[in-house]
Amino acid sequence: MRRSLALIAALILAAAGALTGCGESESPLRVGYQRFGGLSLLKARGDAPDVTWSLFDSGPALTEALKAGAIDIGQTGEAPPIFAAAAKTPFVIAATGAPSPKSEAVLVKASRGYRTFADLRGRTIALNKGSNVHWLLVELLEANGMTLDDVQVKYLKPAEGRPAFDNDQIDAWVIWDPYFALAEQPGVQVLADATGLVNNREYVLVSKDAAEQKTEKIKSFLAAYEKTTAWGIANPDERARILAPELKIDEATTKRALARAAQPFTPVTAEIGEELQGIADGFTELELIPGSVDMRALIDTRFAGSAP
C-alpha cells in the first residue's frame, strides 16, 4: 500500500511539474543587440538586469541567431526582418521606433568630384546585404531613374566596408550610424541620406517560441526599453556619456550620431505592417528575396502598451 501511495504521489508531482512547464518559462530572456542601437543604452544603464546579452555587428547576423534559436529577442533595421521572413525564420514584430532617415547615408570622397547620386552610375557601391541600407540603395536608384544594373554593388559588412572606403577600393559606401558618424572625417562627403525616401525605423523582433513562452518577461523588458529610450532622448548629454564607453567611440561622435538616430519607442500597428509589406514587395519584385512574404501577418500587437 505504501509503495502504491508513493507511486501516486510521484505521479501527482510529475503532473504538477508538467503544468508548470506550460506556463511562463523560467529561463532568462536572451537579448540580441547591435552596438549603438536602442538596446545598447538599456544594457549600459543596467535597466534590464535579468537578461543575457549577445552582441551582433548587423541585423542580418542577429536574425540568423534568432533563426538558430540562440536569442529570444533583438532589434534591427527595416530590411533584416524581411530577409529573415524570406528565410522562414519564426518570429513576430513586437515594437518599432519613430523614423530616423538622417542616420543612414551614402558616403563618398569629396576628391572624387561626385555631386549627386546619379553621378554614381557605373560605379562601385558597397553596403551590408539585407541591412536597412539595402532598401535605401533601391529607393535612391529608383529616384534617380536607375536600376541595380546601373551600378556595381559590393556586399561588405561594416568592418569590411570602412577600410575599403578609406583605401579607395569602392566609390561609395551606404552605411548607418554609428559607423556613419565615425566615417565623417575631413574629405568625406554625405552624397545623400534617406530623407524623403526611407523611414529607417528600428524594429524589435521576438522569436515565436519566446512570444508564447516568455510573454510577461517580454512585456516587462519592452516596458524598461521604452522608459530608458525616453530618458535618453530627454537627457542627450548624459546618454552620450554613458554610451560612449559601451560603443567604444568618443563622446562627441556618440552624441552627434545619437542626435539623428535615437527615436521614441513606438508600438506596432497595422500601418507599420503595411509599410514593411511595401518594402518586402519591392525586394520580391527585384528578386532580392525568393518569392513573396507576408509581413502584415508578423505584426504582434499583444506587446503594445507594455510601459506603465
GROMACS .gro file of C-alpha atoms in nm:
model
  308
    1MET     CA    1   0.000   0.000   0.000
    2ARG     CA    2   0.284   0.239   0.094
    3ARG     CA    3   0.451   0.166  -0.238
    4SER     CA    4   0.123   0.243  -0.421
    5LEU     CA    5   0.076   0.569  -0.231
    6ALA     CA    6   0.434   0.670  -0.307
    7LEU     CA    7   0.376   0.599  -0.676
    8ILE     CA    8   0.057   0.806  -0.679
    9ALA     CA    9   0.237   1.096  -0.506
   10ALA     CA   10   0.518   1.081  -0.762
   11LEU     CA   11   0.268   1.090  -1.046
   12ILE     CA   12   0.092   1.392  -0.893
   13LEU     CA   13   0.423   1.577  -0.858
   14ALA     CA   14   0.516   1.494  -1.218
   15ALA     CA   15   0.181   1.621  -1.342
   16ALA     CA   16   0.224   1.944  -1.144
   17GLY     CA   17   0.569   1.989  -1.296
   18ALA     CA   18   0.427   1.941  -1.643
   19LEU     CA   19   0.159   2.202  -1.578
   20THR     CA   20   0.420   2.447  -1.453
   21GLY     CA   21   0.614   2.393  -1.773
   22CYS     CA   22   0.310   2.503  -1.972
   23GLY     CA   23   0.325   2.848  -1.811
   24GLU     CA   24   0.585   3.124  -1.830
   25SER     CA   25   0.934   2.989  -1.898
   26GLU     CA   26   1.176   3.023  -1.605
   27SER     CA   27   1.481   3.069  -1.828
   28PRO     CA   28   1.616   3.425  -1.863
   29LEU     CA   29   1.534   3.637  -2.166
   30ARG     CA   30   1.815   3.616  -2.423
   31VAL     CA   31   1.861   3.951  -2.595
   32GLY     CA   32   2.048   4.019  -2.917
   33TYR     CA   33   2.162   4.377  -2.970
   34GLN     CA   34   2.374   4.584  -3.203
   35ARG     CA   35   2.628   4.829  -3.074
   36PHE     CA   36   2.463   5.173  -3.079
   37GLY     CA   37   2.102   5.053  -3.123
   38GLY     CA   38   1.845   5.147  -2.859
   39LEU     CA   39   1.919   4.831  -2.663
   40SER     CA   40   2.279   4.942  -2.605
   41LEU     CA   41   2.159   5.216  -2.369
   42LEU     CA   42   1.938   4.971  -2.184
   43LYS     CA   43   2.238   4.742  -2.137
   44ALA     CA   44   2.480   5.021  -2.043
   45ARG     CA   45   2.245   5.158  -1.776
   46GLY     CA   46   2.170   4.815  -1.633
   47ASP     CA   47   1.797   4.876  -1.668
   48ALA     CA   48   1.723   4.513  -1.760
   49PRO     CA   49   1.927   4.310  -1.511
   50ASP     CA   50   1.762   3.970  -1.555
   51VAL     CA   51   1.856   3.907  -1.918
   52THR     CA   52   2.155   3.771  -2.107
   53TRP     CA   53   2.309   3.982  -2.385
   54SER     CA   54   2.462   3.886  -2.721
   55LEU     CA   55   2.631   4.144  -2.945
   56PHE     CA   56   2.596   4.140  -3.326
   57ASP     CA   57   2.759   4.360  -3.590
   58SER     CA   58   2.449   4.384  -3.809
   59GLY     CA   59   2.079   4.299  -3.835
   60PRO     CA   60   2.128   4.001  -4.069
   61ALA     CA   61   2.370   3.841  -3.822
   62LEU     CA   62   2.117   3.894  -3.543
   63THR     CA   63   1.831   3.737  -3.739
   64GLU     CA   64   2.049   3.434  -3.812
   65ALA     CA   65   2.084   3.386  -3.436
   66LEU     CA   66   1.708   3.428  -3.400
   67LYS     CA   67   1.653   3.157  -3.660
   68ALA     CA   68   1.901   2.927  -3.485
   69GLY     CA   69   1.717   2.970  -3.153
   70ALA     CA   70   2.019   3.136  -2.990
   71ILE     CA   71   1.829   3.451  -2.883
   72ASP     CA   72   1.470   3.535  -2.790
   73ILE     CA   73   1.451   3.900  -2.886
   74GLY     CA   74   1.656   4.161  -3.070
   75GLN     CA   75   1.646   4.486  -3.264
   76THR     CA   76   1.726   4.552  -3.630
   77GLY     CA   77   1.656   4.798  -3.911
   78GLU     CA   78   1.371   4.757  -4.160
   79ALA     CA   79   1.525   4.522  -4.417
   80PRO     CA   80   1.653   4.238  -4.192
   81PRO     CA   81   1.302   4.129  -4.082
   82ILE     CA   82   1.207   4.091  -4.448
   83PHE     CA   83   1.510   3.881  -4.537
   84ALA     CA   84   1.451   3.678  -4.220
   85ALA     CA   85   1.088   3.615  -4.315
   86ALA     CA   86   1.201   3.504  -4.661
   87ALA     CA   87   1.441   3.262  -4.489
   88LYS     CA   88   1.147   3.112  -4.294
   89THR     CA   89   1.268   3.242  -3.958
   90PRO     CA   90   0.990   3.201  -3.698
   91PHE     CA   91   0.942   3.543  -3.537
   92VAL     CA   92   0.696   3.824  -3.473
   93ILE     CA   93   0.742   4.202  -3.468
   94ALA     CA   94   0.667   4.338  -3.122
   95ALA     CA   95   0.761   4.707  -3.139
   96THR     CA   96   0.923   4.971  -3.354
   97GLY     CA   97   1.067   5.321  -3.339
   98ALA     CA   98   0.989   5.655  -3.498
   99PRO     CA   99   1.163   5.723  -3.833
  100SER     CA  100   1.530   5.826  -3.836
  101PRO     CA  101   1.608   5.890  -4.206
  102LYS     CA  102   1.913   6.105  -4.139
  103SER     CA  103   2.100   5.824  -3.963
  104GLU     CA  104   2.187   5.632  -4.282
  105ALA     CA  105   2.363   5.781  -4.580
  106VAL     CA  106   2.572   5.739  -4.894
  107LEU     CA  107   2.931   5.848  -4.830
  108VAL     CA  108   3.186   5.941  -5.098
  109LYS     CA  109   3.528   6.103  -5.103
  110ALA     CA  110   3.499   6.473  -5.185
  111SER     CA  111   3.808   6.443  -5.406
  112ARG     CA  112   3.618   6.211  -5.644
  113GLY     CA  113   3.402   6.502  -5.758
  114TYR     CA  114   3.061   6.332  -5.723
  115ARG     CA  115   2.787   6.591  -5.679
  116THR     CA  116   2.466   6.384  -5.693
  117PHE     CA  117   2.374   6.020  -5.652
  118ALA     CA  118   2.323   5.998  -6.030
  119ASP     CA  119   2.699   6.053  -6.068
  120LEU     CA  120   2.749   5.702  -5.930
  121ARG     CA  121   2.616   5.538  -6.246
  122GLY     CA  122   2.859   5.261  -6.336
  123ARG     CA  123   3.046   5.300  -6.006
  124THR     CA  124   3.104   5.055  -5.722
  125ILE     CA  125   2.877   5.096  -5.420
  126ALA     CA  126   2.934   4.892  -5.104
  127LEU     CA  127   2.674   4.801  -4.842
  128ASN     CA  128   2.580   4.526  -4.599
  129LYS     CA  129   2.343   4.286  -4.775
  130GLY     CA  130   1.999   4.264  -4.616
  131SER     CA  131   2.050   4.562  -4.384
  132ASN     CA  132   1.845   4.881  -4.368
  133VAL     CA  133   2.080   5.049  -4.618
  134HIS     CA  134   1.992   4.787  -4.879
  135TRP     CA  135   1.646   4.937  -4.917
  136LEU     CA  136   1.789   5.288  -4.918
  137LEU     CA  137   2.002   5.196  -5.221
  138VAL     CA  138   1.696   5.056  -5.400
  139GLU     CA  139   1.499   5.375  -5.337
  140LEU     CA  140   1.786   5.604  -5.437
  141LEU     CA  141   1.828   5.418  -5.765
  142GLU     CA  142   1.459   5.449  -5.845
  143ALA     CA  143   1.452   5.817  -5.751
  144ASN     CA  144   1.736   5.881  -5.994
  145GLY     CA  145   1.594   5.679  -6.282
  146MET     CA  146   1.842   5.395  -6.233
  147THR     CA  147   1.831   5.024  -6.150
  148LEU     CA  148   2.067   4.780  -5.983
  149ASP     CA  149   2.208   4.707  -6.329
  150ASP     CA  150   2.336   5.064  -6.349
  151VAL     CA  151   2.580   5.026  -6.058
  152GLN     CA  152   2.821   4.767  -5.928
  153VAL     CA  153   2.706   4.655  -5.584
  154LYS     CA  154   2.963   4.509  -5.350
  155TYR     CA  155   2.830   4.342  -5.036
  156LEU     CA  156   3.058   4.420  -4.741
  157LYS     CA  157   2.999   4.404  -4.367
  158PRO     CA  158   3.065   4.730  -4.178
  159ALA     CA  159   3.409   4.615  -4.063
  160GLU     CA  160   3.498   4.543  -4.427
  161GLY     CA  161   3.330   4.850  -4.575
  162ARG     CA  162   3.527   5.110  -4.379
  163PRO     CA  163   3.878   5.002  -4.494
  164ALA     CA  164   3.753   4.953  -4.850
  165PHE     CA  165   3.615   5.309  -4.841
  166ASP     CA  166   3.925   5.457  -4.677
  167ASN     CA  167   4.155   5.289  -4.928
  168ASP     CA  168   3.950   5.393  -5.235
  169GLN     CA  169   3.859   5.034  -5.325
  170ILE     CA  170   3.497   5.144  -5.368
  171ASP     CA  171   3.338   5.463  -5.496
  172ALA     CA  172   3.063   5.495  -5.235
  173TRP     CA  173   2.962   5.338  -4.907
  174VAL     CA  174   2.600   5.317  -4.789
  175ILE     CA  175   2.614   5.292  -4.410
  176TRP     CA  176   2.427   5.365  -4.088
  177ASP     CA  177   2.520   5.517  -3.751
  178PRO     CA  178   2.746   5.491  -3.561
  179TYR     CA  179   2.966   5.370  -3.849
  180PHE     CA  180   2.834   5.668  -4.046
  181ALA     CA  181   2.941   5.916  -3.776
  182LEU     CA  182   3.280   5.750  -3.735
  183ALA     CA  183   3.347   5.781  -4.108
  184GLU     CA  184   3.265   6.155  -4.114
  185GLN     CA  185   3.626   6.262  -4.143
  186PRO     CA  186   3.776   6.554  -4.339
  187GLY     CA  187   3.740   6.486  -4.710
  188VAL     CA  188   3.432   6.266  -4.668
  189GLN     CA  189   3.109   6.390  -4.823
  190VAL     CA  190   2.749   6.287  -4.749
  191LEU     CA  191   2.610   6.244  -5.100
  192ALA     CA  192   2.257   6.158  -4.983
  193ASP     CA  193   2.069   6.035  -4.680
  194ALA     CA  194   1.729   5.866  -4.652
  195THR     CA  195   1.524   6.183  -4.608
  196GLY     CA  196   1.211   6.167  -4.821
  197LEU     CA  197   1.286   5.811  -4.932
  198VAL     CA  198   1.306   5.569  -4.642
  199ASN     CA  199   1.178   5.591  -4.284
  200ASN     CA  200   1.464   5.380  -4.144
  201ARG     CA  201   1.285   5.257  -3.835
  202GLU     CA  202   1.420   5.027  -3.566
  203TYR     CA  203   1.223   4.704  -3.519
  204VAL     CA  204   1.204   4.469  -3.220
  205LEU     CA  205   1.181   4.106  -3.328
  206VAL     CA  206   1.076   3.820  -3.097
  207SER     CA  207   1.105   3.450  -3.169
  208LYS     CA  208   0.765   3.281  -3.190
  209ASP     CA  209   0.858   3.041  -2.911
  210ALA     CA  210   0.959   3.325  -2.678
  211ALA     CA  211   0.646   3.523  -2.767
  212GLU     CA  212   0.440   3.233  -2.634
  213GLN     CA  213   0.659   3.105  -2.351
  214LYS     CA  214   0.806   3.430  -2.216
  215THR     CA  215   0.521   3.672  -2.282
  216GLU     CA  216   0.532   3.853  -1.946
  217LYS     CA  217   0.912   3.871  -1.948
  218ILE     CA  218   0.899   4.034  -2.291
  219LYS     CA  219   0.634   4.282  -2.179
  220SER     CA  220   0.845   4.376  -1.879
  221PHE     CA  221   1.156   4.407  -2.094
  222LEU     CA  222   0.981   4.628  -2.350
  223ALA     CA  223   0.846   4.850  -2.074
  224ALA     CA  224   1.202   4.902  -1.950
  225TYR     CA  225   1.321   4.960  -2.306
  226GLU     CA  226   1.056   5.227  -2.366
  227LYS     CA  227   1.130   5.402  -2.037
  228THR     CA  228   1.507   5.404  -2.096
  229THR     CA  229   1.466   5.529  -2.453
  230ALA     CA  230   1.252   5.821  -2.334
  231TRP     CA  231   1.508   5.903  -2.064
  232GLY     CA  232   1.788   5.907  -2.322
  233ILE     CA  233   1.601   6.144  -2.553
  234ALA     CA  234   1.534   6.378  -2.259
  235ASN     CA  235   1.897   6.362  -2.142
  236PRO     CA  236   2.120   6.362  -2.454
  237ASP     CA  237   2.443   6.469  -2.281
  238GLU     CA  238   2.415   6.205  -2.010
  239ARG     CA  239   2.312   5.946  -2.270
  240ALA     CA  240   2.626   6.012  -2.473
  241ARG     CA  241   2.845   5.998  -2.161
  242ILE     CA  242   2.702   5.658  -2.063
  243LEU     CA  243   2.703   5.510  -2.413
  244ALA     CA  244   3.047   5.620  -2.534
  245PRO     CA  245   3.236   5.353  -2.332
  246GLU     CA  246   2.981   5.087  -2.432
  247LEU     CA  247   3.022   5.179  -2.800
  248LYS     CA  248   3.399   5.221  -2.768
  249ILE     CA  249   3.387   5.553  -2.953
  250ASP     CA  250   3.449   5.909  -2.834
  251GLU     CA  251   3.173   6.105  -2.664
  252ALA     CA  252   3.146   6.379  -2.930
  253THR     CA  253   3.093   6.125  -3.211
  254THR     CA  254   2.844   5.934  -2.997
  255LYS     CA  255   2.643   6.249  -2.931
  256ARG     CA  256   2.641   6.351  -3.299
  257ALA     CA  257   2.521   6.009  -3.413
  258LEU     CA  258   2.255   5.980  -3.144
  259ALA     CA  259   2.116   6.324  -3.224
  260ARG     CA  260   1.992   6.193  -3.560
  261ALA     CA  261   1.943   5.823  -3.484
  262ALA     CA  262   1.777   5.783  -3.142
  263GLN     CA  263   1.399   5.799  -3.174
  264PRO     CA  264   1.100   5.733  -2.947
  265PHE     CA  265   0.981   5.377  -2.892
  266THR     CA  266   0.653   5.310  -3.074
  267PRO     CA  267   0.408   5.017  -3.052
  268VAL     CA  268   0.343   4.831  -3.377
  269THR     CA  269   0.022   4.886  -3.570
  270ALA     CA  270  -0.142   4.763  -3.889
  271GLU     CA  271   0.000   5.072  -4.061
  272ILE     CA  272   0.353   4.960  -3.971
  273GLY     CA  273   0.274   4.622  -4.125
  274GLU     CA  274   0.166   4.794  -4.447
  275GLU     CA  275   0.488   4.995  -4.454
  276LEU     CA  276   0.700   4.682  -4.418
  277GLN     CA  277   0.489   4.498  -4.673
  278GLY     CA  278   0.563   4.765  -4.931
  279ILE     CA  279   0.937   4.722  -4.876
  280ALA     CA  280   0.906   4.343  -4.891
  281ASP     CA  281   0.713   4.360  -5.218
  282GLY     CA  282   0.989   4.580  -5.359
  283PHE     CA  283   1.256   4.325  -5.266
  284THR     CA  284   1.045   4.049  -5.420
  285GLU     CA  285   1.000   4.240  -5.744
  286LEU     CA  286   1.376   4.289  -5.770
  287GLU     CA  287   1.431   3.919  -5.692
  288LEU     CA  288   1.646   4.008  -5.393
  289ILE     CA  289   1.443   3.762  -5.184
  290PRO     CA  290   1.295   3.431  -5.303
  291GLY     CA  291   0.922   3.471  -5.355
  292SER     CA  292   0.686   3.689  -5.156
  293VAL     CA  293   0.647   3.722  -4.778
  294ASP     CA  294   0.352   3.836  -4.566
  295MET     CA  295   0.494   4.099  -4.329
  296ARG     CA  296   0.145   4.207  -4.217
  297ALA     CA  297   0.096   3.868  -4.052
  298LEU     CA  298   0.409   3.917  -3.838
  299ILE     CA  299   0.280   4.225  -3.658
  300ASP     CA  300   0.205   4.122  -3.299
  301THR     CA  301   0.009   4.380  -3.102
  302ARG     CA  302  -0.010   4.184  -2.775
  303PHE     CA  303   0.300   4.370  -2.651
  304ALA     CA  304   0.164   4.718  -2.723
  305GLY     CA  305   0.136   4.945  -2.423
  306SER     CA  306   0.382   4.742  -2.214
  307ALA     CA  307   0.505   5.051  -2.032
  308PRO     CA  308   0.308   5.155  -1.722
   0.00000   0.00000   0.00000
